[in-house]
CSV table of C-alpha atoms in Angstrom, one decimal:
chain,number,residue,atom,x,y,z
A,1,MET,CA,-0.8,-6.6,9.0
A,2,PHE,CA,0.5,-3.2,7.7
A,3,GLU,CA,1.3,-2.2,11.3
A,4,ALA,CA,3.1,-5.5,12.0
A,5,ILE,CA,5.2,-5.1,8.8
A,6,ARG,CA,6.0,-1.5,9.6
A,7,ALA,CA,7.1,-2.5,13.1
A,8,ALA,CA,9.3,-5.3,11.7
A,9,GLU,CA,10.9,-2.8,9.3
A,10,GLU,CA,11.5,-0.1,11.9
A,11,GLN,CA,12.5,-2.5,14.8
A,12,PRO,CA,13.7,-5.7,13.3
A,13,SER,CA,13.5,-7.8,16.5
A,14,VAL,CA,12.6,-11.5,16.5
A,15,GLU,CA,9.3,-10.6,18.2
A,16,HIS,CA,8.2,-8.1,15.5
A,17,ILE,CA,9.5,-10.2,12.6
A,18,ASP,CA,7.7,-13.3,13.9
A,19,ALA,CA,4.5,-11.4,14.3
A,20,ALA,CA,4.6,-10.1,10.8
A,21,LEU,CA,5.4,-13.5,9.3
A,22,LYS,CA,2.6,-15.2,11.2
A,23,LEU,CA,0.1,-12.6,9.9
A,24,GLY,CA,1.5,-13.0,6.4
A,25,LEU,CA,1.2,-16.7,6.4
A,26,ALA,CA,-2.4,-16.5,7.4
A,27,ALA,CA,-3.3,-13.8,4.8
A,28,PRO,CA,-6.1,-14.6,2.4
A,29,ASP,CA,-4.2,-13.1,-0.5
A,30,SER,CA,-2.1,-15.9,-2.0
A,31,ILE,CA,0.8,-13.7,-3.1
A,32,VAL,CA,1.1,-12.2,0.4
A,33,ALA,CA,1.1,-15.7,1.9
A,34,LEU,CA,3.7,-16.8,-0.6
A,35,ALA,CA,5.9,-13.8,0.2
A,36,ALA,CA,5.7,-14.7,3.9
A,37,LEU,CA,6.5,-18.3,3.2
A,38,SER,CA,9.6,-17.3,1.2
A,39,SER,CA,10.8,-15.0,4.0
A,40,CYS,CA,10.4,-17.9,6.5
A,41,LEU,CA,12.5,-20.2,4.3
A,42,LYS,CA,15.3,-17.5,4.2
A,43,LEU,CA,15.1,-16.5,7.9
A,44,TYR,CA,14.8,-19.9,9.5
A,45,SER,CA,16.9,-22.9,8.8
A,46,PRO,CA,15.7,-26.5,9.1
A,47,GLU,CA,18.1,-26.9,12.0
A,48,SER,CA,15.9,-24.5,14.0
A,49,PHE,CA,13.1,-27.2,14.2
A,50,PRO,CA,12.9,-30.9,14.4
A,51,PRO,CA,13.1,-32.1,10.8
A,52,ARG,CA,9.6,-33.7,10.7
A,53,LEU,CA,8.0,-30.7,12.3
A,54,TRP,CA,9.7,-28.3,9.9
A,55,LEU,CA,8.7,-30.3,6.8
A,56,GLY,CA,5.2,-30.8,8.1
A,57,VAL,CA,4.6,-27.1,8.6
A,58,PHE,CA,6.1,-26.3,5.2
A,59,MET,CA,4.2,-28.9,3.3
A,60,ALA,CA,0.9,-28.0,5.0
A,61,ARG,CA,1.2,-24.4,4.1
A,62,TRP,CA,2.5,-25.2,0.6
A,63,ALA,CA,-0.5,-27.4,0.0
A,64,GLN,CA,-2.8,-24.5,0.8
A,65,LEU,CA,-1.0,-22.5,-1.9
A,66,GLU,CA,-1.2,-25.2,-4.5
A,67,PRO,CA,-3.4,-23.1,-7.0
A,68,LEU,CA,-0.8,-20.4,-6.9
A,69,SER,CA,2.1,-22.8,-7.4
A,70,GLN,CA,0.7,-23.7,-10.8
A,71,ASP,CA,1.0,-20.1,-12.1
A,72,LEU,CA,3.7,-18.7,-9.8
A,73,LEU,CA,5.9,-17.6,-12.7
A,74,THR,CA,3.0,-15.8,-14.4
A,75,VAL,CA,2.2,-13.9,-11.2
A,76,LEU,CA,5.8,-12.9,-10.5
A,77,SER,CA,6.6,-12.0,-14.0
A,78,SER,CA,3.5,-9.9,-14.3
A,79,ALA,CA,4.6,-7.9,-11.3
A,80,LEU,CA,8.2,-7.6,-12.6
A,81,ILE,CA,8.0,-7.1,-16.3
A,82,SER,CA,4.5,-6.0,-17.4
A,83,ASP,CA,4.9,-3.7,-20.4
A,84,PRO,CA,2.6,-2.0,-23.0
A,85,PRO,CA,1.9,-4.6,-25.7
A,86,GLY,CA,2.8,-4.3,-29.3
A,87,SER,CA,6.2,-2.7,-29.0
A,88,LYS,CA,9.1,-3.9,-31.1
A,89,ILE,CA,12.6,-2.7,-31.3
A,90,PRO,CA,13.3,-0.9,-34.6
A,91,PRO,CA,15.8,-2.7,-36.8
A,92,ALA,CA,18.4,0.1,-36.9
A,93,PRO,CA,18.1,2.8,-34.2
A,94,ALA,CA,20.2,5.9,-34.6
A,95,GLN,CA,23.7,5.8,-33.2
A,96,GLN,CA,24.6,7.6,-30.0
A,97,LYS,CA,26.3,10.9,-30.6
A,98,ALA,CA,29.9,11.1,-29.5
A,99,GLY,CA,30.5,13.4,-26.6
A,100,ALA,CA,30.3,13.5,-22.8
A,101,PRO,CA,28.7,10.6,-20.9
A,102,GLY,CA,24.9,10.7,-20.9
A,103,LEU,CA,22.2,8.5,-19.4
A,104,LEU,CA,21.8,4.7,-19.4
A,105,LEU,CA,18.8,2.5,-18.6
A,106,VAL,CA,19.4,-0.9,-16.9
A,107,HIS,CA,16.6,-3.5,-16.7
A,108,GLY,CA,16.0,-6.1,-14.0
A,109,THR,CA,15.2,-9.8,-13.9
A,110,HIS,CA,13.5,-11.4,-16.8
A,111,PHE,CA,11.3,-14.6,-16.7
A,112,GLU,CA,10.9,-17.2,-19.4
A,113,VAL,CA,7.2,-16.5,-19.7
A,114,ASN,CA,8.0,-13.0,-21.1
A,115,PRO,CA,11.8,-12.7,-21.6
A,116,ASP,CA,11.7,-9.5,-23.6
A,117,PRO,CA,10.3,-6.5,-21.8
A,118,THR,CA,10.6,-3.2,-23.8
A,119,TRP,CA,10.4,-0.3,-21.3
A,120,TYR,CA,14.1,0.5,-21.7
A,121,TYR,CA,14.3,0.0,-25.5
A,122,PRO,CA,15.6,3.1,-27.5
A,123,HIS,CA,12.8,4.9,-29.4
A,124,VAL,CA,10.0,2.5,-28.5
A,125,GLY,CA,10.3,1.9,-24.7
A,126,ASP,CA,7.8,3.6,-22.4
A,127,LEU,CA,10.3,5.0,-19.9
A,128,HIS,CA,13.0,5.7,-22.5
A,129,ASN,CA,10.5,7.8,-24.5
A,130,TYR,CA,9.3,9.6,-21.4
A,131,ILE,CA,12.8,10.6,-20.3
A,132,ARG,CA,14.2,11.5,-23.7
A,133,PRO,CA,12.6,15.0,-24.0
A,134,HIS,CA,14.1,15.8,-20.6
A,135,ARG,CA,17.5,14.2,-21.3
A,136,ASN,CA,18.3,14.0,-25.0
A,137,ASP,CA,21.6,12.4,-24.1
A,138,ILE,CA,19.9,9.2,-23.1
A,139,TYR,CA,21.7,6.3,-24.8
A,140,SER,CA,19.8,5.6,-28.0
A,141,GLY,CA,22.3,3.6,-30.1
A,142,GLN,CA,21.9,0.2,-31.5
A,143,ASN,CA,24.5,-1.4,-29.2
A,144,TYR,CA,22.6,-0.5,-26.0
A,145,TYR,CA,23.3,-2.4,-22.7
A,146,GLU,CA,21.3,-5.5,-21.9
A,147,TRP,CA,21.9,-8.6,-19.7
A,148,GLU,CA,20.2,-12.0,-19.7
A,149,GLY,CA,18.1,-11.3,-16.6
A,150,ARG,CA,18.9,-14.5,-14.7
A,151,TRP,CA,17.4,-14.6,-11.2
A,152,SER,CA,20.6,-15.5,-9.4
A,153,ASP,CA,23.7,-13.9,-7.9
A,154,ARG,CA,25.9,-15.5,-10.5
A,155,GLY,CA,23.8,-14.0,-13.3
A,156,ARG,CA,24.0,-10.6,-11.8
A,157,HIS,CA,27.7,-10.9,-11.2
A,158,ILE,CA,28.2,-11.7,-14.9
A,159,ALA,CA,25.9,-8.8,-15.9
A,160,ALA,CA,28.0,-6.4,-13.8
A,161,LYS,CA,31.2,-7.5,-15.5
A,162,HIS,CA,29.4,-7.0,-18.9
A,163,LEU,CA,28.3,-3.6,-17.8
A,164,LYS,CA,31.8,-2.6,-16.7
A,165,ASN,CA,33.1,-3.8,-20.1
A,166,TRP,CA,30.3,-2.0,-22.0
A,167,ILE,CA,31.1,1.3,-20.2
A,168,ASP,CA,34.8,0.9,-20.9
A,169,LEU,CA,34.1,0.3,-24.6
A,170,GLN,CA,31.6,3.1,-24.9
A,171,ALA,CA,33.7,5.6,-22.9
A,172,TYR,CA,30.6,6.0,-20.6
A,173,HIS,CA,32.3,6.3,-17.2
A,174,GLY,CA,30.6,9.1,-15.3
A,175,CYS,CA,27.2,8.5,-16.9
A,176,ASP,CA,23.9,8.8,-15.1
A,177,VAL,CA,21.8,5.6,-14.7
A,178,VAL,CA,18.2,4.6,-14.2
A,179,ALA,CA,18.1,1.0,-13.0
A,180,HIS,CA,15.1,-1.2,-12.1
A,181,SER,CA,14.9,-4.1,-9.6
A,182,HIS,CA,17.9,-6.4,-9.7
A,183,GLY,CA,19.4,-4.1,-12.4
A,184,CYS,CA,20.1,-1.9,-9.4
A,185,ASN,CA,22.2,-4.6,-7.9
A,186,VAL,CA,24.0,-5.1,-11.2
A,187,VAL,CA,24.9,-1.4,-11.2
A,188,MET,CA,26.2,-1.5,-7.6
A,189,LYS,CA,28.3,-4.6,-8.4
A,190,ALA,CA,29.7,-2.9,-11.5
A,191,ALA,CA,30.7,0.1,-9.4
A,192,GLU,CA,32.5,-2.3,-7.1
A,193,MET,CA,34.3,-3.6,-10.1
A,194,GLY,CA,35.5,-0.2,-11.1
A,195,ALA,CA,32.8,1.5,-13.2
A,196,HIS,CA,32.1,5.1,-12.3
A,197,PHE,CA,28.6,6.6,-12.2
A,198,ASN,CA,27.3,10.1,-11.5
A,199,LYS,CA,23.6,10.1,-10.6
A,200,VAL,CA,21.9,6.7,-10.2
A,201,VAL,CA,18.2,6.4,-9.7
A,202,PHE,CA,17.4,3.0,-8.1
A,203,LEU,CA,13.8,1.9,-9.0
A,204,SER,CA,12.3,-0.8,-6.7
A,205,CYS,CA,15.7,-2.0,-5.6
A,206,PRO,CA,15.9,-5.2,-3.6
A,207,ILE,CA,18.4,-4.3,-0.8
A,208,HIS,CA,20.9,-7.1,-0.1
A,209,TRP,CA,23.5,-4.9,1.5
A,210,HIS,CA,25.9,-7.7,2.4
A,211,LYS,CA,26.2,-8.5,-1.3
A,212,TYR,CA,25.3,-5.3,-3.2
A,213,ASN,CA,26.1,-1.9,-1.7
A,214,LEU,CA,27.6,1.6,-2.2
A,215,ASN,CA,30.8,1.0,-0.2
A,216,SER,CA,33.0,1.4,-3.3
A,217,GLY,CA,32.2,5.2,-3.5
A,218,ARG,CA,32.0,5.1,-7.3
A,219,ILE,CA,28.4,6.4,-7.4
A,220,ASN,CA,28.3,10.1,-6.7
A,221,ALA,CA,24.6,10.7,-6.2
A,222,PRO,CA,22.3,7.8,-5.4
A,223,TYR,CA,18.5,8.1,-5.3
A,224,SER,CA,15.9,5.4,-4.3
A,225,VAL,CA,12.4,5.3,-5.7
A,226,ARG,CA,10.1,2.6,-4.3
A,227,VAL,CA,6.4,1.8,-3.6
A,228,TRP,CA,5.1,1.6,0.0
A,229,PHE,CA,5.5,-2.1,0.4
A,230,ASP,CA,6.9,-4.2,-2.5
A,231,LEU,CA,5.7,-7.8,-2.4
A,232,VAL,CA,8.2,-8.9,-5.0
A,233,ILE,CA,11.1,-7.6,-3.0
A,234,LEU,CA,9.7,-9.3,0.1
A,235,ALA,CA,9.5,-12.6,-1.8
A,236,ASP,CA,13.1,-12.1,-3.0
A,237,GLY,CA,14.2,-11.7,0.6
A,238,GLY,CA,15.5,-8.2,0.3
A,239,ARG,CA,14.9,-5.1,2.4
A,240,GLN,CA,12.7,-2.2,1.1
A,241,LYS,CA,15.0,0.6,2.2
A,242,PHE,CA,18.7,1.4,2.0
A,243,PRO,CA,20.4,1.6,5.4
A,244,ALA,CA,20.5,5.1,6.9
A,245,SER,CA,24.3,5.0,6.9
A,246,ALA,CA,24.2,4.9,3.0
A,247,ASN,CA,22.8,8.4,2.8
A,248,VAL,CA,20.6,7.5,-0.2
A,249,ALA,CA,17.7,10.0,-0.9
A,250,ASP,CA,14.5,8.0,-0.6
A,251,GLU,CA,11.1,8.7,-2.3
A,252,VAL,CA,8.0,6.6,-2.0
A,253,VAL,CA,5.5,6.7,-4.9
A,254,GLY,CA,2.1,5.3,-5.6
A,255,GLY,CA,0.1,3.6,-2.8
A,256,TRP,CA,0.4,0.4,-0.8
A,257,PHE,CA,0.9,-2.6,-3.0
A,258,SER,CA,0.9,-0.6,-6.2
A,259,GLY,CA,3.3,-3.0,-7.8
A,260,HIS,CA,7.0,-3.7,-8.3
A,261,SER,CA,7.0,-2.5,-11.9
A,262,ALA,CA,5.1,0.7,-11.2
A,263,THR,CA,8.3,2.7,-10.6
A,264,ARG,CA,9.5,2.3,-14.1
A,265,THR,CA,6.3,3.4,-15.8
A,266,SER,CA,5.9,6.8,-17.5
A,267,GLN,CA,2.7,7.4,-15.5
A,268,ILE,CA,4.4,7.2,-12.1
A,269,TRP,CA,7.3,9.3,-13.4
A,270,SER,CA,4.9,11.9,-14.7
A,271,ASN,CA,2.8,12.0,-11.5
A,272,HIS,CA,5.9,12.5,-9.3
A,273,THR,CA,8.1,14.4,-11.8
A,274,LEU,CA,10.9,11.9,-11.2
A,275,GLU,CA,12.9,13.3,-14.2
A,276,ALA,CA,13.9,16.2,-11.9
A,277,LYS,CA,16.4,13.7,-10.3
A,278,LEU,CA,18.2,13.6,-13.6
A,279,ILE,CA,18.4,17.3,-14.4
């Protein structure tokens, strides 16, 4: 299956894509089968098949995934937002010092089962605390940037407007950014709206180039960090890699299927010295 997926990524012809999807639908791992099913629904419209046939195929496959459908949100949220337990944001963090733009962390999608991940929180967040000794200008004030984490284009559009406004108010144009998952799309949309960024490290970014891209030219130095094959990005319908024309430096960390949230953990950052991209 790995070979079929790689062939579909490198040569996205109908033949290669169909082969990868058929193998994925037959996979014994439920999350792999679900990701393939999600891709089918995005790639093939009902008009491509007689309605009864299309519904019959879909319902038959969905029935096989019934155990997974009961805890789907739990599975996806675990991949997206698993964080060390017991962390709580302090009541009154120190204010950001005035001066030149620094470094900002932007989170991705949240789910109702765990709407409050902490990896980006000032002073207590896993990745925040790892980066801070290397970049003491990381934003640590009380009014740090957050968005509601809705899994929709509208939610990300609103988040991008909020980010642009936040940057205007904080005089943070030209800052560096570390963004995870759909937070990467929020950053690209904010750049399209007029926000300016210097270095941006995209962690596990779902590539939807027709909607979120770097065409505005307001990101000076983009970097991509991803795992070998991200099932959450596959389920979301995104591509794993930026197009070659975007000239985005690309680094693969961990192993196959090491997890969508792995790229924002201090362990992966330490293993691959990713902080070097920010220095």
